[in-house]
mmCIF file of C-alpha atoms in Angstrom:
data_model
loop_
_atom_site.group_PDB
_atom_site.id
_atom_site.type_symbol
_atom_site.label_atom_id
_atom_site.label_comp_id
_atom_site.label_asym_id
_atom_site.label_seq_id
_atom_site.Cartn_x
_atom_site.Cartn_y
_atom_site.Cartn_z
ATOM 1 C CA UNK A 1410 0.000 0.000 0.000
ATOM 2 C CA UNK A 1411 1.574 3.354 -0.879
ATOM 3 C CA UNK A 1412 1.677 6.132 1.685
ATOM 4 C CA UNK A 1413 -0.160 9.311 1.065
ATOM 5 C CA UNK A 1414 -0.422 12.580 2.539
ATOM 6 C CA UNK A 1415 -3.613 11.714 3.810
ATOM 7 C CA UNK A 1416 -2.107 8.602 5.606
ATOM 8 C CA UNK A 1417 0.372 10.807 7.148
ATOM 9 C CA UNK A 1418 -2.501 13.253 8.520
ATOM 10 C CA UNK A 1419 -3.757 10.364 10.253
ATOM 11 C CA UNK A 1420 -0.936 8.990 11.869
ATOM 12 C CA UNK A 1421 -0.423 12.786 12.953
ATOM 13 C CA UNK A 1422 -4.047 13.448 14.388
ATOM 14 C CA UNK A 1423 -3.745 9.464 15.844
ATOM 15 C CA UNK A 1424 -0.395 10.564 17.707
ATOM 16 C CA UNK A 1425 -2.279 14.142 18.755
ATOM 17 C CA UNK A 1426 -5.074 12.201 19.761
ATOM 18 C CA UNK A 1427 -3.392 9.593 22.349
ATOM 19 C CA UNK A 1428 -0.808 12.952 23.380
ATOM 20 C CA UNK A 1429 -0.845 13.891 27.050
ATOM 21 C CA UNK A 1430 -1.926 17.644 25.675
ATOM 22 C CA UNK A 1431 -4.006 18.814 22.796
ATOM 23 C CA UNK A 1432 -2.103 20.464 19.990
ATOM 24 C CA UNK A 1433 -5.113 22.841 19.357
ATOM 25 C CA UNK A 1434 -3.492 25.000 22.544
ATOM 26 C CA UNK A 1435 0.207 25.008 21.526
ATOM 27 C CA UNK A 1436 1.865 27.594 19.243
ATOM 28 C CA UNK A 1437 2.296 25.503 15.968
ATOM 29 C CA UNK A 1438 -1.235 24.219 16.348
ATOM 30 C CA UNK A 1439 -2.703 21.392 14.401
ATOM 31 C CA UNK A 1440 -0.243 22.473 11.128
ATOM 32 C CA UNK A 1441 -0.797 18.843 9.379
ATOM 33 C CA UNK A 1442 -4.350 19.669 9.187
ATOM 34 C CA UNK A 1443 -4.835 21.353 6.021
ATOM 35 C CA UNK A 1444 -4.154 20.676 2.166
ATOM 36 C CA UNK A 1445 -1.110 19.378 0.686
ATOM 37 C CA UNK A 1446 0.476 22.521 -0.808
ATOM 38 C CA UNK A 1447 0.559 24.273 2.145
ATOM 39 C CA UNK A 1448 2.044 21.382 4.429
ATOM 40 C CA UNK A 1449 4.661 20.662 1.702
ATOM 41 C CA UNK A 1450 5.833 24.340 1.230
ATOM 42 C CA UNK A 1451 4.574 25.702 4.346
ATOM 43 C CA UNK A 1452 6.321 26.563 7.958
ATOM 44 C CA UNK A 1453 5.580 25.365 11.656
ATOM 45 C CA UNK A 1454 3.606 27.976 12.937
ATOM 46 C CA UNK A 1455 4.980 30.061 15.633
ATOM 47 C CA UNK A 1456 8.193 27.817 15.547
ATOM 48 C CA UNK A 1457 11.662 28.969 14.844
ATOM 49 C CA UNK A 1458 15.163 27.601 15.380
ATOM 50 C CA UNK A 1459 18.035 29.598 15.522
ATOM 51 C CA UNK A 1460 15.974 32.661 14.490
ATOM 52 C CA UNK A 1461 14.349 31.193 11.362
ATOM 53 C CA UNK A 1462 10.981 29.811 10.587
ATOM 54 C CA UNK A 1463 11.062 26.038 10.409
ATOM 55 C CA UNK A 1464 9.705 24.567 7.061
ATOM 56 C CA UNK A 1465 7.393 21.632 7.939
ATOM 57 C CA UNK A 1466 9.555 19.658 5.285
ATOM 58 C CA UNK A 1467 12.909 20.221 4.435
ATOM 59 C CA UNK A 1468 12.855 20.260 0.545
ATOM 60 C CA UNK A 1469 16.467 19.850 0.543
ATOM 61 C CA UNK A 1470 16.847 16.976 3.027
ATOM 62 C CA UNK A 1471 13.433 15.303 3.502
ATOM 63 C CA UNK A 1472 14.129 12.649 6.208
ATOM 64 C CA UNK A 1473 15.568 15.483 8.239
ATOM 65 C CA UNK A 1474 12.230 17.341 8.002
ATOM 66 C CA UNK A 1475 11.066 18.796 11.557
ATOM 67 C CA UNK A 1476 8.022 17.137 11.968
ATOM 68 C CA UNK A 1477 9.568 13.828 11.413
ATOM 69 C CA UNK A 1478 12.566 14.499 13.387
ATOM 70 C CA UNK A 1479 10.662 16.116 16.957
ATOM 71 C CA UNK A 1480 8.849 12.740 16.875
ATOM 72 C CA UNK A 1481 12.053 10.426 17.021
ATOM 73 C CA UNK A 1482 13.525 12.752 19.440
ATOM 74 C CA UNK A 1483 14.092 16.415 20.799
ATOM 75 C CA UNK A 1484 14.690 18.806 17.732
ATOM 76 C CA UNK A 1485 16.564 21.892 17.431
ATOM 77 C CA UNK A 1486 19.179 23.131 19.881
ATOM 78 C CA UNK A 1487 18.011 27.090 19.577
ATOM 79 C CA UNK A 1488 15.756 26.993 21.264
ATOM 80 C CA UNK A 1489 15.172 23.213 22.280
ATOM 81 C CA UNK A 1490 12.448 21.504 21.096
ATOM 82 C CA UNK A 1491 11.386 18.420 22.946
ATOM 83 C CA UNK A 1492 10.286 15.158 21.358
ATOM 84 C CA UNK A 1493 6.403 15.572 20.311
ATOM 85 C CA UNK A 1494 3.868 15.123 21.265
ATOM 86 C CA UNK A 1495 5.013 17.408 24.399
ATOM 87 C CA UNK A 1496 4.721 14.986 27.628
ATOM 88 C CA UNK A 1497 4.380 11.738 25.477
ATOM 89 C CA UNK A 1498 3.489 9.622 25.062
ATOM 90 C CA UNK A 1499 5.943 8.803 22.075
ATOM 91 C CA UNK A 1500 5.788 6.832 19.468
ATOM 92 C CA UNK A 1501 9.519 5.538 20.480
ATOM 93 C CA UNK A 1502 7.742 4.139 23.726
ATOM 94 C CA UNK A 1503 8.145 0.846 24.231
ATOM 95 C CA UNK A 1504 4.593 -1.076 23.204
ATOM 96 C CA UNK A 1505 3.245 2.417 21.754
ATOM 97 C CA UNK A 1506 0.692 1.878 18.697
ATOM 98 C CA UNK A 1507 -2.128 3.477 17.402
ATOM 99 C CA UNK A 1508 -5.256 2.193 15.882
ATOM 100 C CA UNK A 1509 -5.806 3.701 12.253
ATOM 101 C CA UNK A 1510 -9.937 4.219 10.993
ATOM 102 C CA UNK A 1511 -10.000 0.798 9.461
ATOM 103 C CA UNK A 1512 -8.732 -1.222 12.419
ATOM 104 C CA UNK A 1513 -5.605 -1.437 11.554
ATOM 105 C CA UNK A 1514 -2.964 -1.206 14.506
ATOM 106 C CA UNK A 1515 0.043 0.085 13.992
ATOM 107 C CA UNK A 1516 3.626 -0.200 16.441
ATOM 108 C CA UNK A 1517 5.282 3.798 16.272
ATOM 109 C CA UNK A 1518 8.199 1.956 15.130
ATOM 110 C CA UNK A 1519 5.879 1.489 11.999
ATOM 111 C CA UNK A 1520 4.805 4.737 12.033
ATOM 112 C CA UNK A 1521 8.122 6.037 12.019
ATOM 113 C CA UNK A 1522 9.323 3.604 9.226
ATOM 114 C CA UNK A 1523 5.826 4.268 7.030
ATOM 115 C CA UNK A 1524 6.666 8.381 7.068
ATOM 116 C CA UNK A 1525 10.238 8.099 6.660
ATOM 117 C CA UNK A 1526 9.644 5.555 3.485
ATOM 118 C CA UNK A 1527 7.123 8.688 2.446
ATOM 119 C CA UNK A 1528 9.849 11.053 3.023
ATOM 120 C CA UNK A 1529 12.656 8.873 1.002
ATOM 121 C CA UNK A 1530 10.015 8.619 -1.865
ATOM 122 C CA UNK A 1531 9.919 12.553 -2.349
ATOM 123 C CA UNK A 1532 6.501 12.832 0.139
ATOM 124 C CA UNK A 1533 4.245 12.461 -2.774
ATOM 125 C CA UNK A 1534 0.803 13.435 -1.924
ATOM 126 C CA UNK A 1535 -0.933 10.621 -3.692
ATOM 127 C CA UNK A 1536 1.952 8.049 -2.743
ATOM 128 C CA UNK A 1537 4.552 6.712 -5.864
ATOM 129 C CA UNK A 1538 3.456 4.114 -7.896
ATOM 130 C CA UNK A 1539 4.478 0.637 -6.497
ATOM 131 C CA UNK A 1540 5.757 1.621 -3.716
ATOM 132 C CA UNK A 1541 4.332 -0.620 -0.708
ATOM 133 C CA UNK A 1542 4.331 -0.728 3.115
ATOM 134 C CA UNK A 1543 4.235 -4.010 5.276
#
């Protein structure tokens, strides 16, 4: 199955969803939640590191992009950016899954594997032709 930007929307609002604090009340907001052109060319909201506006995905460098990088880990040393969702829990905790629409159930170690093969196929919106997930 190919990963889409709508797949990756879900996983996001999943992660927000099972997060110790809503995303609605922090500074960046729920970013993810709007059309493709914007999240692919767009900025964190209210974010910055070392002075400049963080793009939500590095065109340059796509696996380092921000929002895939705070949820492996803290992000940013300018100011610090702690692993998302703030106060977990993460999807590098052991035993962490979410449960996708259709009942599927997913480990974070998945979820981090199914964005970063998105990422490392040029984040298409509609997913790449052929390209499949376990």
């Amino acid at each position: 199955m190919a990963i889409t930007y709508l797949m990756i929307q879900d996983y996001l609002n999943k992660i927000a969803a099972k997060g110790n604090l809503d995303p609605e009340g922090s500074g960046h907001g729920v970013f993810w939640d709007g059309d493709y052109a914007s999240f692919s060319t767009g900025v964190v909201p209210s974010k910055k590191c070392s002075a400049v506006p963080v793009p939500i995905l590095n065109q340059t460098d796509l696996v380092n992009s921000a929002f895939y990088q705070i949820l492996k880990a803290g992000w940013c040393t300018m100011p610090a950016m702690p692993q998302m969702p703030r106060k977990g829990p993460y999807v590098t905790d052991a035993g962490y899954s979410i449960k996708l629409d259709n009942g599927t159930i997913l480990t974070g170690a998945q979820v981090l594997a199914d964005i970063e093969d998105w990422l490392k196929a040029g984040a298409p919106e509609f997913g790449s032709v052929g390209e499949e997930t376990s």
